[in-house]
Amino acid sequence: MRRDGGTGRGGRERLVRLLPPLFAAVLAVDLIALLAGSGVGHAVAKPLLMPLLAGYAALRGAPRTLVAALLFGWGGDVFLLLDAEWAFLVGMGSFAAGHVCYLLLFGRARTSPLLGAGYGVALVAVVLLLWPDLPAPLRIPVAGYSLLLAAMAYRALFLFSDTLIATGVADWPQAPVPDFWIMLTYGAAQYLLATGVLTSSSAGRPLPTGPAAAPSPGVRPRS
């Protein structure tokens, strides 16, 4: 009995050590696929990212809210692979639910009011600039989603990735291989948020329980 328990714990610890480098490897495959123009590679790698991170978080004893945030991100990832307006709206809703989970985790965390206001103003300015060029059915959902981003805008990697998506939906000029930059910043943001929560939990610092938000590139299918 003891030996079985020890074996189980050992296997769990090995899996915990394995999942972060596996996540990094799959993200690298996804980024390489985007640079190479491989839609198949991207479609295979992208849906694996958040389940790997969610599994890692669960094995580390993460709050259920964090696991839920990552799984909502997975839902958004999958739906945004589909080239349909309804799928885009469902994916954006899934990302929004993930943002709410992160707000629940971090909502009471202290942040500079000036910095938060600055990001909020920048996001509102982007929405106003994009508004005339956004498809009419997407204007209100994008504006509402932007309010969630403003609530957690100091997580700047999310702001950057979602702004890139919004400019793509509005058919604005894009940087070369925009999906590469979207996935790079999105993957980094999700990983940093997850490990930040886990570090706070393991250090014994109580996590705040106010409104929350999660990452999500969500205004155009991230291919």
Coordinates of N, CA and C in Angstrom, one line a residue:
M1 N 0.8 -1.2 0.0 CA 0.0 0.0 0.0 C 0.9 1.2 0.0
R2 N 1.8 1.3 0.8 CA 2.7 2.5 0.9 C 3.5 2.6 -0.4
R3 N 3.9 1.5 -0.9 CA 4.7 1.5 -2.1 C 3.9 2.0 -3.3
D4 N 2.6 1.6 -3.3 CA 1.7 2.0 -4.4 C 1.5 3.5 -4.3
G5 N 1.3 4.0 -3.0 CA 1.0 5.4 -2.8 C 2.3 6.2 -3.3
G6 N 3.4 5.7 -2.9 CA 4.7 6.4 -3.3 C 4.8 6.5 -4.8
T7 N 4.5 5.3 -5.4 CA 4.6 5.3 -6.9 C 3.6 6.3 -7.5
G8 N 2.4 6.4 -7.0 CA 1.4 7.3 -7.5 C 1.9 8.8 -7.4
R9 N 2.5 9.1 -6.2 CA 3.0 10.4 -6.0 C 4.1 10.7 -6.9
G10 N 5.0 9.7 -7.1 CA 6.2 9.9 -8.0 C 5.7 10.2 -9.4
G11 N 4.7 9.4 -9.9 CA 4.2 9.6 -11.2 C 3.6 11.0 -11.4
R12 N 2.9 11.4 -10.4 CA 2.2 12.7 -10.4 C 3.3 13.8 -10.4
E13 N 4.4 13.7 -9.6 CA 5.4 14.7 -9.7 C 6.1 14.7 -11.0
R14 N 6.3 13.6 -11.6 CA 7.0 13.6 -12.9 C 6.1 14.2 -14.0
L15 N 4.8 14.0 -13.9 CA 3.9 14.6 -14.8 C 3.8 16.2 -14.6
V16 N 3.9 16.6 -13.4 CA 3.9 18.0 -13.1 C 5.2 18.7 -13.7
R17 N 6.3 18.0 -13.6 CA 7.5 18.5 -14.2 C 7.5 18.5 -15.7
L18 N 6.8 17.5 -16.3 CA 6.8 17.3 -17.7 C 5.9 18.3 -18.4
L19 N 4.7 18.7 -17.8 CA 3.7 19.5 -18.5 C 4.2 20.9 -18.9
P20 N 4.9 21.6 -18.1 CA 5.3 23.0 -18.6 C 6.2 22.9 -19.8
P21 N 7.3 22.1 -19.9 CA 8.1 22.0 -21.1 C 7.3 21.4 -22.3
L22 N 6.3 20.6 -22.0 CA 5.4 20.1 -23.1 C 4.6 21.2 -23.6
F23 N 4.0 22.0 -22.7 CA 3.3 23.2 -23.2 C 4.2 24.1 -24.0
A24 N 5.4 24.4 -23.6 CA 6.3 25.2 -24.3 C 6.6 24.6 -25.7
A25 N 6.8 23.3 -25.8 CA 7.1 22.6 -27.0 C 5.9 22.7 -28.0
V26 N 4.7 22.5 -27.5 CA 3.5 22.6 -28.4 C 3.3 24.0 -28.8
L27 N 3.5 25.0 -28.0 CA 3.4 26.4 -28.4 C 4.5 26.7 -29.5
A28 N 5.7 26.2 -29.3 CA 6.7 26.4 -30.3 C 6.3 25.8 -31.7
V29 N 5.7 24.6 -31.6 CA 5.2 23.9 -32.8 C 4.1 24.8 -33.5
D30 N 3.2 25.3 -32.7 CA 2.2 26.2 -33.2 C 2.8 27.4 -33.9
L31 N 3.7 28.1 -33.2 CA 4.3 29.3 -33.8 C 5.1 29.0 -35.1
I32 N 5.8 27.8 -35.1 CA 6.5 27.4 -36.3 C 5.5 27.2 -37.4
A33 N 4.4 26.5 -37.1 CA 3.4 26.2 -38.1 C 2.8 27.5 -38.7
L34 N 2.6 28.5 -37.8 CA 2.1 29.8 -38.3 C 3.1 30.5 -39.2
L35 N 4.4 30.4 -38.8 CA 5.4 31.0 -39.7 C 5.6 30.3 -41.0
A36 N 5.3 29.0 -41.0 CA 5.4 28.2 -42.2 C 4.2 28.2 -43.0
G37 N 3.1 28.8 -42.5 CA 1.8 28.9 -43.2 C 1.1 27.5 -43.2
S38 N 1.4 26.7 -42.2 CA 0.7 25.4 -42.1 C -0.5 25.5 -41.3
G39 N -1.7 25.6 -42.0 CA -2.9 25.6 -41.3 C -3.2 24.3 -40.5
V40 N -2.8 23.2 -41.0 CA -3.0 21.9 -40.4 C -2.2 21.9 -39.1
G41 N -1.0 22.3 -39.1 CA -0.2 22.3 -37.9 C -0.7 23.1 -36.8
H42 N -1.2 24.3 -37.2 CA -1.8 25.2 -36.3 C -3.1 24.7 -35.7
A43 N -3.9 24.1 -36.5 CA -5.2 23.5 -36.1 C -5.0 22.3 -35.1
V44 N -3.9 21.6 -35.3 CA -3.6 20.5 -34.4 C -3.0 21.0 -33.1
A45 N -2.0 21.9 -33.1 CA -1.3 22.3 -32.0 C -2.1 23.3 -31.1
K46 N -2.8 24.2 -31.6 CA -3.5 25.2 -30.9 C -4.5 24.6 -29.8
P47 N -5.3 23.7 -30.2 CA -6.3 23.1 -29.2 C -5.6 22.3 -28.0
L48 N -4.3 22.0 -28.2 CA -3.7 21.3 -27.1 C -3.1 22.2 -26.0
L49 N -3.0 23.4 -26.3 CA -2.2 24.3 -25.4 C -2.9 24.5 -24.0
M50 N -4.2 24.9 -24.0 CA -4.9 25.2 -22.7 C -5.1 23.9 -21.9
P51 N -5.5 22.7 -22.5 CA -5.6 21.5 -21.7 C -4.3 21.2 -21.0
L52 N -3.2 21.3 -21.7 CA -1.9 21.0 -21.0 C -1.7 22.0 -19.8
L53 N -2.0 23.2 -20.0 CA -1.8 24.2 -18.9 C -2.8 24.0 -17.8
A54 N -4.1 23.6 -18.2 CA -5.1 23.3 -17.2 C -4.7 22.1 -16.4
G55 N -4.2 21.1 -17.1 CA -3.8 19.8 -16.4 C -2.7 20.1 -15.4
Y56 N -1.7 20.9 -15.8 CA -0.6 21.3 -14.9 C -1.2 22.0 -13.7
A57 N -2.1 23.0 -13.9 CA -2.6 23.8 -12.8 C -3.4 22.8 -11.8
A58 N -4.2 21.9 -12.4 CA -5.0 21.0 -11.6 C -4.1 20.1 -10.7
L59 N -3.0 19.6 -11.3 CA -2.1 18.7 -10.6 C -1.4 19.5 -9.5
R60 N -1.2 20.8 -9.7 CA -0.5 21.6 -8.7 C -1.5 22.1 -7.6
G61 N -2.7 21.7 -7.7 CA -3.7 22.1 -6.7 C -4.2 23.5 -6.8
A62 N -4.3 24.0 -8.1 CA -4.7 25.3 -8.3 C -6.2 25.5 -7.9
P63 N -6.6 26.8 -7.7 CA -8.0 27.1 -7.4 C -8.8 26.7 -8.7
R64 N -10.0 26.2 -8.4 CA -10.9 25.7 -9.5 C -11.1 26.9 -10.5
T65 N -11.1 28.1 -10.0 CA -11.4 29.2 -10.9 C -10.3 29.4 -11.9
L66 N -9.1 29.1 -11.6 CA -8.0 29.1 -12.5 C -8.2 28.1 -13.6
V67 N -8.5 26.8 -13.1 CA -8.7 25.8 -14.1 C -9.8 26.1 -15.0
A68 N -10.9 26.7 -14.5 CA -12.0 27.1 -15.3 C -11.6 28.1 -16.3
A69 N -10.8 29.1 -15.9 CA -10.4 30.2 -16.8 C -9.6 29.6 -18.0
L70 N -8.7 28.6 -17.7 CA -7.9 28.0 -18.8 C -8.8 27.2 -19.7
L71 N -9.8 26.5 -19.2 CA -10.7 25.7 -20.0 C -11.6 26.6 -20.9
F72 N -12.0 27.7 -20.3 CA -12.8 28.7 -21.1 C -11.9 29.2 -22.3
G73 N -10.6 29.4 -22.0 CA -9.7 29.8 -23.0 C -9.6 28.7 -24.1
W74 N -9.6 27.5 -23.7 CA -9.5 26.4 -24.6 C -10.8 26.4 -25.5
G75 N -11.9 26.7 -24.9 CA -13.2 26.8 -25.7 C -13.1 27.9 -26.8
G76 N -12.5 29.0 -26.4 CA -12.3 30.1 -27.3 C -11.4 29.7 -28.4
D77 N -10.3 29.1 -28.0 CA -9.3 28.6 -29.1 C -10.0 27.8 -30.1
V78 N -10.8 26.8 -29.7 CA -11.4 25.9 -30.6 C -12.4 26.5 -31.5
F79 N -13.3 27.4 -30.9 CA -14.3 28.0 -31.8 C -13.7 29.0 -32.7
L80 N -12.6 29.7 -32.4 CA -12.0 30.7 -33.3 C -11.3 30.0 -34.4
L81 N -11.1 28.7 -34.4 CA -10.5 28.0 -35.5 C -11.5 27.9 -36.6
L82 N -12.8 28.0 -36.3 CA -13.9 27.9 -37.3 C -14.1 29.2 -38.0
D83 N -14.2 29.2 -39.3 CA -14.4 30.4 -40.1 C -15.9 30.7 -40.2
A84 N -16.5 31.1 -39.1 CA -17.9 31.4 -39.2 C -18.2 32.5 -38.1
E85 N -19.1 33.4 -38.4 CA -19.4 34.5 -37.5 C -20.0 34.0 -36.2
W86 N -20.9 33.0 -36.2 CA -21.4 32.4 -35.0 C -20.3 31.8 -34.1
A87 N -19.4 31.1 -34.7 CA -18.3 30.5 -34.0 C -17.4 31.6 -33.3
F88 N -17.2 32.7 -34.1 CA -16.4 33.8 -33.5 C -17.1 34.4 -32.3
L89 N -18.4 34.6 -32.3 CA -19.2 35.1 -31.2 C -19.2 34.1 -30.0
V90 N -19.3 32.8 -30.3 CA -19.2 31.9 -29.2 C -17.8 31.8 -28.6
G91 N -16.8 31.9 -29.5 CA -15.4 31.9 -29.0 C -15.2 33.1 -28.1
M92 N -15.6 34.3 -28.6 CA -15.4 35.5 -27.8 C -16.1 35.4 -26.5
G93 N -17.4 34.8 -26.5 CA -18.1 34.6 -25.2 C -17.3 33.7 -24.2
S94 N -16.7 32.7 -24.8 CA -15.9 31.8 -24.0 C -14.7 32.5 -23.4
F95 N -14.0 33.3 -24.2 CA -12.9 34.1 -23.7 C -13.3 35.1 -22.6
A96 N -14.5 35.7 -22.8 CA -15.0 36.6 -21.9 C -15.3 35.9 -20.5
A97 N -15.8 34.7 -20.6 CA -16.0 34.0 -19.3 C -14.7 33.7 -18.6
G98 N -13.7 33.4 -19.4 CA -12.4 33.2 -18.8 C -11.8 34.5 -18.2
H99 N -12.1 35.6 -18.8 CA -11.7 36.9 -18.2 C -12.3 37.1 -16.9
V100 N -13.6 36.8 -16.8 CA -14.3 36.9 -15.6 C -13.7 36.1 -14.5
C101 N -13.3 34.8 -14.8 CA -12.6 34.0 -13.9 C -11.3 34.6 -13.4
Y102 N -10.6 35.2 -14.3 CA -9.3 35.9 -13.8 C -9.6 37.1 -13.0
L103 N -10.7 37.8 -13.3 CA -11.0 39.0 -12.5 C -11.4 38.5 -11.1
L104 N -12.1 37.3 -11.0 CA -12.4 36.8 -9.6 C -11.1 36.5 -8.9
L105 N -10.1 36.1 -9.6 CA -8.9 35.7 -8.9 C -8.0 36.9 -8.5
F106 N -8.0 37.9 -9.4 CA -7.1 39.1 -9.2 C -7.8 40.4 -9.0
G107 N -9.1 40.4 -8.9 CA -9.8 41.6 -8.8 C -9.4 42.6 -7.7
R108 N -9.0 42.0 -6.6 CA -8.6 42.9 -5.5 C -7.1 43.2 -5.4
A109 N -6.4 42.6 -6.4 CA -5.0 42.9 -6.4 C -4.7 44.3 -6.6
R110 N -3.7 44.9 -5.9 CA -3.4 46.3 -6.0 C -2.7 46.6 -7.3
T111 N -3.1 47.6 -8.0 CA -2.4 48.0 -9.2 C -2.5 49.6 -9.2
S112 N -1.6 50.2 -9.9 CA -1.6 51.6 -10.0 C -2.8 52.1 -10.7
P113 N -3.6 53.0 -10.1 CA -4.8 53.5 -10.7 C -4.5 54.3 -12.0
L114 N -3.3 55.0 -12.0 CA -2.9 55.7 -13.2 C -2.6 54.8 -14.3
L115 N -1.9 53.7 -14.0 CA -1.6 52.7 -15.1 C -2.8 52.1 -15.6
G116 N -3.7 51.7 -14.7 CA -5.0 51.1 -15.2 C -5.8 52.0 -16.0
A117 N -5.9 53.3 -15.6 CA -6.6 54.3 -16.4 C -6.0 54.5 -17.7
G118 N -4.7 54.5 -17.8 CA -4.0 54.7 -19.0 C -4.3 53.6 -20.0
Y119 N -4.3 52.3 -19.5 CA -4.6 51.2 -20.4 C -6.1 51.3 -20.9
G120 N -6.9 51.7 -19.9 CA -8.4 51.8 -20.2 C -8.6 52.8 -21.3
V121 N -8.0 54.0 -21.2 CA -8.1 55.0 -22.2 C -7.6 54.5 -23.6
A122 N -6.4 53.8 -23.6 CA -5.9 53.3 -24.8 C -6.8 52.3 -25.5
L123 N -7.5 51.5 -24.7 CA -8.4 50.5 -25.2 C -9.6 51.1 -25.8
V124 N -10.2 52.1 -25.1 CA -11.3 52.8 -25.6 C -11.0 53.5 -26.9
A125 N -9.8 54.1 -27.0 CA -9.4 54.8 -28.2 C -9.3 53.8 -29.4
V126 N -8.8 52.6 -29.1 CA -8.7 51.6 -30.2 C -10.1 51.2 -30.7
V127 N -11.0 51.0 -29.7 CA -12.4 50.6 -30.1 C -13.0 51.7 -30.9
L128 N -12.9 53.0 -30.5 CA -13.5 54.1 -31.3 C -12.9 54.2 -32.7
L129 N -11.6 54.0 -32.8 CA -10.9 54.0 -34.1 C -11.4 52.9 -35.0
L130 N -11.6 51.7 -34.4 CA -12.0 50.5 -35.2 C -13.5 50.5 -35.5
W131 N -14.3 51.2 -34.7 CA -15.7 51.1 -34.8 C -16.3 51.2 -36.2
P132 N -15.9 52.2 -37.0 CA -16.5 52.3 -38.4 C -16.1 51.1 -39.3
D133 N -15.0 50.5 -39.0 CA -14.6 49.4 -39.9 C -15.0 48.0 -39.4
L134 N -15.5 47.9 -38.2 CA -16.0 46.6 -37.7 C -17.3 46.2 -38.4
P135 N -17.5 44.9 -38.7 CA -18.8 44.4 -39.2 C -19.9 44.8 -38.2
A136 N -21.0 45.3 -38.7 CA -22.0 45.8 -37.8 C -22.5 44.8 -36.7
P137 N -22.6 43.5 -37.0 CA -23.1 42.5 -36.0 C -22.0 42.3 -34.9
L138 N -20.8 42.7 -35.1 CA -19.7 42.5 -34.1 C -19.4 43.7 -33.3
R139 N -20.0 44.9 -33.6 CA -19.6 46.1 -32.9 C -19.9 46.0 -31.4
I140 N -21.2 45.7 -31.1 CA -21.6 45.6 -29.7 C -20.8 44.6 -28.9
P141 N -20.7 43.3 -29.4 CA -19.9 42.3 -28.7 C -18.5 42.7 -28.5
V142 N -17.9 43.3 -29.5 CA -16.5 43.8 -29.3 C -16.4 44.9 -28.3
A143 N -17.3 45.8 -28.3 CA -17.3 46.9 -27.3 C -17.5 46.3 -25.9
G144 N -18.4 45.3 -25.7 CA -18.6 44.7 -24.4 C -17.4 43.9 -23.9
Y145 N -16.8 43.2 -24.9 CA -15.6 42.4 -24.5 C -14.5 43.4 -24.1
S146 N -14.4 44.5 -24.8 CA -13.4 45.5 -24.5 C -13.5 46.0 -23.0
L147 N -14.7 46.1 -22.5 CA -14.9 46.5 -21.1 C -14.2 45.5 -20.2
L148 N -14.3 44.2 -20.5 CA -13.6 43.2 -19.7 C -12.1 43.4 -19.8
L149 N -11.6 43.7 -21.0 CA -10.2 43.9 -21.1 C -9.7 45.1 -20.4
A150 N -10.5 46.2 -20.4 CA -10.1 47.4 -19.6 C -10.0 47.1 -18.1
A151 N -10.9 46.1 -17.6 CA -10.8 45.8 -16.2 C -9.5 45.1 -15.8
M152 N -8.9 44.5 -16.8 CA -7.6 43.8 -16.5 C -6.5 44.2 -17.4
A153 N -6.6 45.4 -17.9 CA -5.7 45.9 -19.0 C -4.3 45.9 -18.6
Y154 N -4.0 45.9 -17.3 CA -2.6 45.9 -16.9 C -1.9 44.6 -17.1
R155 N -2.7 43.6 -17.5 CA -2.1 42.4 -18.0 C -1.8 42.6 -19.5
A156 N -0.8 43.4 -19.8 CA -0.7 44.1 -21.1 C -0.5 43.1 -22.3
L157 N -0.1 41.9 -22.0 CA 0.1 40.9 -23.1 C -1.3 40.6 -23.7
F158 N -2.3 40.5 -22.9 CA -3.7 40.2 -23.4 C -4.2 41.4 -24.2
L159 N -3.9 42.6 -23.7 CA -4.3 43.8 -24.4 C -3.7 43.8 -25.8
F160 N -2.4 43.5 -25.9 CA -1.7 43.5 -27.2 C -2.3 42.4 -28.1
S161 N -2.5 41.2 -27.6 CA -2.9 40.2 -28.5 C -4.4 40.4 -29.0
D162 N -5.2 40.9 -28.1 CA -6.6 41.2 -28.6 C -6.7 42.4 -29.5
T163 N -5.8 43.4 -29.3 CA -5.9 44.5 -30.2 C -5.4 44.1 -31.6
L164 N -4.5 43.2 -31.7 CA -4.1 42.7 -33.0 C -5.3 41.9 -33.7
I165 N -6.0 41.2 -32.9 CA -7.2 40.5 -33.5 C -8.2 41.5 -34.0
A166 N -8.5 42.5 -33.1 CA -9.5 43.5 -33.5 C -9.1 44.2 -34.8
T167 N -7.9 44.6 -35.0 CA -7.5 45.3 -36.2 C -7.6 44.4 -37.4
G168 N -7.5 43.0 -37.2 CA -7.7 42.1 -38.3 C -9.1 42.0 -38.7
V169 N -10.0 42.0 -37.7 CA -11.5 42.0 -38.0 C -11.9 43.2 -38.8
A170 N -11.3 44.3 -38.4 CA -11.6 45.6 -39.1 C -10.9 45.8 -40.4
D171 N -10.1 44.8 -40.8 CA -9.4 44.8 -42.1 C -8.4 46.0 -42.1
W172 N -7.8 46.3 -41.0 CA -6.7 47.3 -40.9 C -5.4 46.6 -41.3
P173 N -4.4 47.4 -41.8 CA -3.1 46.8 -42.1 C -2.5 46.0 -40.9
Q174 N -1.9 44.9 -41.3 CA -1.4 44.0 -40.2 C 0.1 43.9 -40.3
A175 N 0.7 43.6 -39.2 CA 2.1 43.2 -39.2 C 2.3 41.9 -39.9
P176 N 3.5 41.6 -40.4 CA 3.7 40.3 -41.1 C 3.3 39.1 -40.1
V177 N 2.6 38.2 -40.6 CA 2.2 37.0 -39.9 C 1.6 37.4 -38.5
P178 N 0.5 38.1 -38.5 CA -0.1 38.6 -37.3 C -0.5 37.5 -36.3
D179 N -1.0 36.3 -36.8 CA -1.3 35.3 -36.0 C -0.2 34.7 -35.1
F180 N 1.0 34.8 -35.6 CA 2.2 34.5 -34.9 C 2.3 35.3 -33.6
W181 N 2.2 36.6 -33.8 CA 2.3 37.5 -32.6 C 1.1 37.4 -31.7
I182 N 0.0 37.1 -32.2 CA -1.2 36.9 -31.4 C -1.0 35.7 -30.5
M183 N -0.6 34.6 -31.1 CA -0.4 33.3 -30.3 C 0.8 33.4 -29.3
L184 N 1.8 34.1 -29.8 CA 3.0 34.3 -28.9 C 2.6 35.0 -27.6
T185 N 1.9 36.2 -27.7 CA 1.6 37.0 -26.6 C 0.4 36.3 -25.8
Y186 N -0.5 35.6 -26.5 CA -1.6 34.9 -25.8 C -1.0 33.8 -24.9
G187 N -0.2 32.9 -25.6 CA 0.4 31.8 -24.8 C 1.2 32.2 -23.6
A188 N 2.0 33.3 -23.8 CA 2.8 33.8 -22.7 C 1.9 34.4 -21.6
A189 N 0.9 35.1 -22.0 CA 0.0 35.6 -21.0 C -0.7 34.6 -20.2
Q190 N -1.2 33.5 -20.8 CA -1.9 32.4 -20.1 C -0.9 31.7 -19.1
Y191 N 0.3 31.5 -19.6 CA 1.3 30.8 -18.8 C 1.7 31.6 -17.6
L192 N 1.9 32.9 -17.8 CA 2.3 33.8 -16.7 C 1.2 34.0 -15.7
L193 N 0.0 34.1 -16.1 CA -1.1 34.2 -15.2 C -1.3 32.9 -14.4
A194 N -1.2 31.8 -15.0 CA -1.4 30.5 -14.3 C -0.3 30.3 -13.3
T195 N 1.0 30.5 -13.7 CA 2.1 30.4 -12.8 C 2.1 31.4 -11.7
G196 N 1.6 32.6 -12.0 CA 1.4 33.6 -10.9 C 0.5 33.2 -9.9
V197 N -0.7 32.7 -10.3 CA -1.7 32.2 -9.3 C -1.1 31.0 -8.5
L198 N -0.4 30.1 -9.1 CA 0.2 29.0 -8.4 C 1.2 29.4 -7.4
T199 N 2.1 30.4 -7.8 CA 3.1 30.8 -6.9 C 2.5 31.5 -5.7
S200 N 1.5 32.3 -5.9 CA 0.8 33.0 -4.8 C 0.2 31.9 -3.8
S201 N -0.4 30.9 -4.4 CA -1.1 29.9 -3.6 C 0.0 29.1 -2.8
S202 N 1.1 28.7 -3.4 CA 2.1 27.9 -2.7 C 2.8 28.7 -1.7
A203 N 2.9 30.0 -1.9 CA 3.6 30.9 -0.9 C 2.6 31.2 0.3
G204 N 1.4 30.8 0.2 CA 0.5 31.0 1.3 C -0.2 32.3 1.3
R205 N 0.0 33.1 0.2 CA -0.7 34.4 0.1 C -2.1 34.2 -0.4
P206 N -3.1 34.6 0.3 CA -4.5 34.4 -0.1 C -4.7 35.2 -1.4
L207 N -5.4 34.5 -2.3 CA -5.7 35.2 -3.6 C -6.9 36.1 -3.4
P208 N -6.9 37.2 -4.1 CA -8.1 38.1 -4.0 C -9.3 37.5 -4.6
T209 N -10.5 37.9 -4.1 CA -11.7 37.4 -4.6 C -12.7 38.5 -5.1
G210 N -12.2 39.3 -6.0 CA -13.1 40.3 -6.5 C -13.4 40.0 -8.0
P211 N -14.0 40.9 -8.8 CA -14.3 40.6 -10.2 C -13.0 40.2 -10.9
A212 N -13.1 39.4 -11.9 CA -11.9 38.9 -12.6 C -11.9 38.8 -14.1
A213 N -10.8 38.5 -14.7 CA -10.7 38.4 -16.2 C -9.6 37.4 -16.6
A214 N -9.8 36.8 -17.8 CA -8.9 35.9 -18.3 C -8.4 36.3 -19.7
P215 N -7.4 35.7 -20.3 CA -6.9 36.1 -21.6 C -7.8 35.7 -22.7
S216 N -7.6 36.2 -23.8 CA -8.4 35.7 -24.9 C -8.2 36.6 -26.1
P217 N -7.5 36.1 -27.1 CA -7.5 36.7 -28.4 C -8.9 36.5 -29.0
G218 N -9.7 37.4 -29.0 CA -11.0 37.1 -29.5 C -11.8 37.9 -30.4
V219 N -11.2 38.6 -31.4 CA -12.1 39.3 -32.4 C -11.9 38.8 -33.8
R220 N -11.2 37.8 -34.0 CA -11.1 37.2 -35.3 C -10.5 35.9 -35.1
P221 N -11.0 34.9 -35.9 CA -10.4 33.6 -35.7 C -8.9 33.7 -35.7
R222 N -8.2 33.3 -34.6 CA -6.8 33.3 -34.6 C -6.3 32.1 -35.4
S223 N -6.8 32.1 -36.6 CA -6.5 31.0 -37.6 C -6.5 29.7 -36.9

